[in-house]
Amino acid sequence: SQQGEEDPQALSIQEGENATMNCSYKTSINNLQWYRQNSGRGLVHLILIRSNEREKHSGRLRVTLDTSKKSSSLLITASRAADTASYFCATAPNTGGFKTIFGAGTRLFVKA
Amino acid sequence: EAGVVQSPRYKIIEKKQPVAFWCNPISGHNTLYWYRQNLGQGPELLIRYENEEAVDDSQLPKDRFSAERLKGVDSTLKIQPAELGDSAVYLCASKGGGAADTQYFGPGTRLTVL
């Protein structure tokens, strides 16, 4: 079963707008990661945020983590058509081992 | 630096036939993962290797799936016999040592079982 659940399932915006995707999870985690997947390709790592961090930035990406609510958000600012992809959150539960559990993803479509 | 290589990229077989997928991880990466990704879903872990040892294969359907990682480098994932429900993308990923959890994914093999 998948621990992370992304919301919304799909998002369509105009180029230049911001895109926000949310992820909720069930158990305590060591870290949470966001990955991007273009159609027909493998996943590409975007950013990792540790359980003791609240916010992290990387270029046009901003990730927040609220461990009390077991949720995270990914904000893409000034979106571009090339940002069109599926975005997945992946959690590393702190139950031991090194398992990474992926959510079902948010499909983002950026219209030029 | 070369990324994770997978072959074939596409495979179409009839049900009950065997099929094998091959993965070459990034050089020096000790951890190797096989995932299955169904349409519209995220990847689900099938098996994880640390060097040549399978350390997490709880999600691998062992009645028909098998995997090996000889010499702790390349890996193969086999399905025998394939069923219609096995149609999916099979992703291989690798990770280096240390505390970082970043996984590097290959492009995947899209399997269609007819």
Coordinates of C-alpha atoms in Angstrom, one line a residue:
Chain A
S1 CA 0.0 0.0 0.0
Q2 CA 1.2 3.6 -0.6
Q3 CA 1.7 5.9 2.3
G4 CA 1.8 9.2 0.6
E5 CA -1.3 10.7 -1.0
E6 CA -1.0 13.7 -3.2
D7 CA -3.6 16.3 -3.7
P8 CA -4.9 17.3 -6.2
Q9 CA -4.7 14.3 -8.5
A10 CA -4.5 16.6 -11.5
L11 CA -3.8 20.4 -11.9
S12 CA -4.0 22.5 -15.0
I13 CA -2.6 26.1 -14.9
Q14 CA -1.4 28.8 -17.3
E15 CA 2.3 29.4 -17.8
G16 CA 3.6 31.9 -15.3
E17 CA 1.2 30.9 -12.5
N18 CA 2.2 29.1 -9.4
A19 CA 1.4 25.5 -8.8
T20 CA 0.9 24.0 -5.4
M21 CA 0.7 20.3 -4.7
N22 CA 0.1 18.6 -1.3
C23 CA 1.1 15.3 0.2
S24 CA -0.2 13.6 3.2
Y25 CA 1.3 10.6 4.9
K26 CA 0.4 8.2 7.7
T27 CA 3.4 7.3 9.8
S28 CA 6.4 9.1 11.3
I29 CA 9.1 9.7 8.8
N30 CA 12.9 10.4 8.6
N31 CA 12.5 12.5 5.5
L32 CA 10.2 13.3 2.6
Q33 CA 11.2 13.7 -1.0
W34 CA 9.6 15.0 -4.1
Y35 CA 10.2 13.5 -7.6
R36 CA 9.1 14.5 -11.1
Q37 CA 8.3 12.1 -13.9
N38 CA 7.9 13.3 -17.5
S39 CA 5.7 11.1 -19.6
G40 CA 7.4 7.8 -20.5
R41 CA 10.5 8.6 -18.5
G42 CA 11.9 7.6 -15.1
L43 CA 11.6 9.7 -12.0
V44 CA 13.9 12.6 -11.3
H45 CA 14.7 13.7 -7.7
L46 CA 13.8 17.3 -7.0
I47 CA 14.3 17.9 -3.3
L48 CA 14.6 16.2 0.1
I49 CA 13.4 17.7 3.3
R50 CA 14.3 16.1 6.7
S51 CA 11.9 15.6 9.5
N52 CA 13.5 18.4 11.6
E53 CA 13.2 20.9 8.7
R54 CA 10.1 23.0 8.0
E55 CA 10.9 24.6 4.7
K56 CA 13.4 24.2 1.9
H57 CA 14.0 26.0 -1.4
S58 CA 15.7 25.0 -4.6
G59 CA 15.4 27.4 -7.5
R60 CA 11.7 27.8 -8.3
L61 CA 10.8 25.0 -5.9
R62 CA 9.6 25.5 -2.3
V63 CA 8.8 22.6 -0.1
T64 CA 7.3 22.8 3.4
L65 CA 6.8 20.0 5.9
D66 CA 4.5 19.9 8.8
T67 CA 5.2 16.8 10.8
S68 CA 2.3 17.5 13.3
K69 CA -0.1 17.3 10.4
K70 CA 1.8 14.7 8.5
S71 CA 1.7 16.8 5.4
S72 CA 4.0 18.5 2.9
S73 CA 3.5 20.9 0.0
L74 CA 5.5 21.5 -3.1
L75 CA 5.2 25.0 -4.7
I76 CA 6.5 25.6 -8.2
T77 CA 6.7 29.4 -8.8
A78 CA 6.4 31.0 -12.3
S79 CA 5.6 27.7 -13.9
R80 CA 6.7 26.9 -17.4
A81 CA 5.4 24.5 -20.1
A82 CA 8.4 22.3 -19.4
D83 CA 7.1 21.8 -15.8
T84 CA 4.3 19.6 -17.2
A85 CA 4.9 16.3 -15.6
S86 CA 3.7 14.1 -12.7
Y87 CA 5.0 14.9 -9.3
F88 CA 5.3 12.3 -6.5
C89 CA 6.1 12.6 -2.9
A90 CA 8.1 9.8 -1.3
T91 CA 8.4 9.2 2.4
A92 CA 11.1 7.3 4.3
P93 CA 9.3 5.9 7.4
N94 CA 11.4 5.9 10.6
T95 CA 10.3 2.4 11.4
G96 CA 13.7 1.0 10.5
G97 CA 15.2 -0.1 7.2
F98 CA 15.4 2.1 4.2
K99 CA 12.1 1.7 2.6
T100 CA 10.8 4.6 0.4
I101 CA 7.1 4.8 -0.2
F102 CA 5.7 6.7 -3.1
G103 CA 2.3 8.3 -3.4
A104 CA 0.0 8.2 -6.5
G105 CA 1.2 11.6 -7.8
T106 CA -0.2 14.8 -9.0
R107 CA -0.4 15.4 -12.8
L108 CA 0.5 18.9 -13.6
F109 CA -0.3 20.5 -17.0
V110 CA 1.1 23.9 -17.7
K111 CA -0.5 25.6 -20.7
A112 CA 1.7 27.9 -22.8
Chain B
E1 CA 28.4 10.1 -15.5
A2 CA 26.1 7.6 -17.1
G3 CA 22.7 7.2 -15.5
V4 CA 20.8 4.0 -14.7
V5 CA 20.5 1.9 -17.8
Q6 CA 17.6 -0.4 -18.4
S7 CA 16.7 -2.7 -21.3
P8 CA 14.6 -3.4 -23.1
R9 CA 12.6 -0.2 -23.1
Y10 CA 9.5 -1.9 -24.3
K11 CA 8.3 -5.5 -24.3
I12 CA 5.2 -7.1 -25.6
I13 CA 4.5 -10.7 -24.8
E14 CA 1.6 -13.2 -24.6
K15 CA 0.4 -14.3 -21.2
K16 CA 2.1 -17.4 -19.8
Q17 CA 5.4 -16.4 -21.5
P18 CA 8.5 -15.6 -19.6
V19 CA 10.1 -12.2 -19.6
A20 CA 13.3 -10.6 -18.2
F21 CA 14.4 -7.1 -17.5
W22 CA 18.0 -5.9 -17.1
C23 CA 19.3 -3.0 -15.1
N24 CA 22.8 -1.5 -14.9
P25 CA 23.0 0.9 -11.9
I26 CA 25.2 4.0 -11.6
S27 CA 28.8 2.9 -11.0
G28 CA 29.6 2.6 -7.3
H29 CA 26.0 2.5 -6.2
N30 CA 25.5 -0.3 -3.7
T31 CA 21.8 -0.1 -3.3
L32 CA 19.5 -1.2 -6.2
Y33 CA 15.7 -1.1 -6.3
W34 CA 13.1 -2.7 -8.6
Y35 CA 9.8 -0.9 -8.7
R36 CA 6.6 -1.6 -10.6
Q37 CA 4.5 1.3 -11.7
N38 CA 0.9 0.8 -12.8
L39 CA -0.8 3.4 -15.0
G40 CA -1.7 6.5 -13.0
Q41 CA 0.0 5.3 -9.9
G42 CA 3.3 5.8 -8.1
P43 CA 6.1 3.2 -8.1
E44 CA 5.7 0.3 -5.7
L45 CA 8.8 -1.4 -4.4
L46 CA 9.3 -5.0 -5.5
I47 CA 12.8 -5.7 -4.2
R48 CA 15.8 -3.8 -2.8
Y49 CA 19.4 -5.0 -2.9
E50 CA 22.3 -3.9 -0.8
N51 CA 25.3 -5.1 -2.9
E52 CA 24.3 -8.6 -3.9
E53 CA 22.0 -9.3 -0.9
A54 CA 18.2 -8.9 -1.3
V55 CA 17.3 -7.1 2.0
D56 CA 13.6 -6.3 1.2
D57 CA 11.6 -8.5 -1.1
S58 CA 8.4 -8.6 0.9
Q59 CA 6.4 -7.1 -2.1
L60 CA 7.8 -9.5 -4.7
P61 CA 5.3 -12.1 -5.8
K62 CA 7.7 -15.0 -5.4
D63 CA 5.5 -17.6 -7.1
R64 CA 6.3 -16.0 -10.5
F65 CA 8.8 -13.2 -10.0
S66 CA 12.5 -13.7 -9.3
A67 CA 15.5 -11.3 -9.2
E68 CA 19.2 -11.6 -9.0
R69 CA 22.1 -9.2 -8.6
L70 CA 25.3 -11.1 -9.3
K71 CA 28.5 -9.5 -8.2
G72 CA 26.5 -6.7 -6.7
V73 CA 26.4 -4.7 -9.9
D74 CA 23.9 -5.5 -12.7
S75 CA 20.5 -7.0 -11.9
T76 CA 17.8 -8.9 -13.7
L77 CA 14.1 -9.2 -12.9
K78 CA 12.3 -12.1 -14.3
I79 CA 8.6 -13.0 -14.6
Q80 CA 7.6 -16.6 -15.4
P81 CA 4.9 -17.0 -16.4
A82 CA 3.6 -13.6 -17.1
E83 CA -0.1 -12.7 -16.4
L84 CA -2.3 -10.0 -17.9
G85 CA -2.1 -8.0 -14.6
D86 CA 1.7 -7.8 -14.9
S87 CA 1.4 -5.1 -17.6
A88 CA 3.1 -2.1 -16.1
V89 CA 6.3 -0.1 -16.2
Y90 CA 9.2 -1.8 -14.3
L91 CA 11.6 0.8 -13.0
C92 CA 15.1 0.3 -11.7
A93 CA 16.8 2.8 -9.3
S94 CA 20.1 3.0 -7.5
K95 CA 21.4 4.9 -4.6
G96 CA 24.9 5.6 -3.4
G97 CA 26.2 5.2 0.2
G98 CA 25.8 7.5 3.1
A99 CA 22.7 9.0 4.6
A100 CA 21.3 10.6 1.5
D101 CA 18.2 8.9 0.3
T102 CA 18.2 10.2 -3.2
Q103 CA 17.4 7.5 -5.7
Y104 CA 18.4 7.7 -9.4
F105 CA 15.9 6.1 -11.7
G106 CA 16.3 4.5 -15.1
P107 CA 13.8 5.1 -17.9
G108 CA 11.9 1.9 -17.2
T109 CA 10.7 -1.0 -19.2
R110 CA 7.1 -0.9 -20.3
L111 CA 5.7 -4.4 -20.3
T112 CA 2.5 -5.3 -22.1
V113 CA 1.0 -8.7 -21.6
L114 CA -1.6 -9.8 -24.2

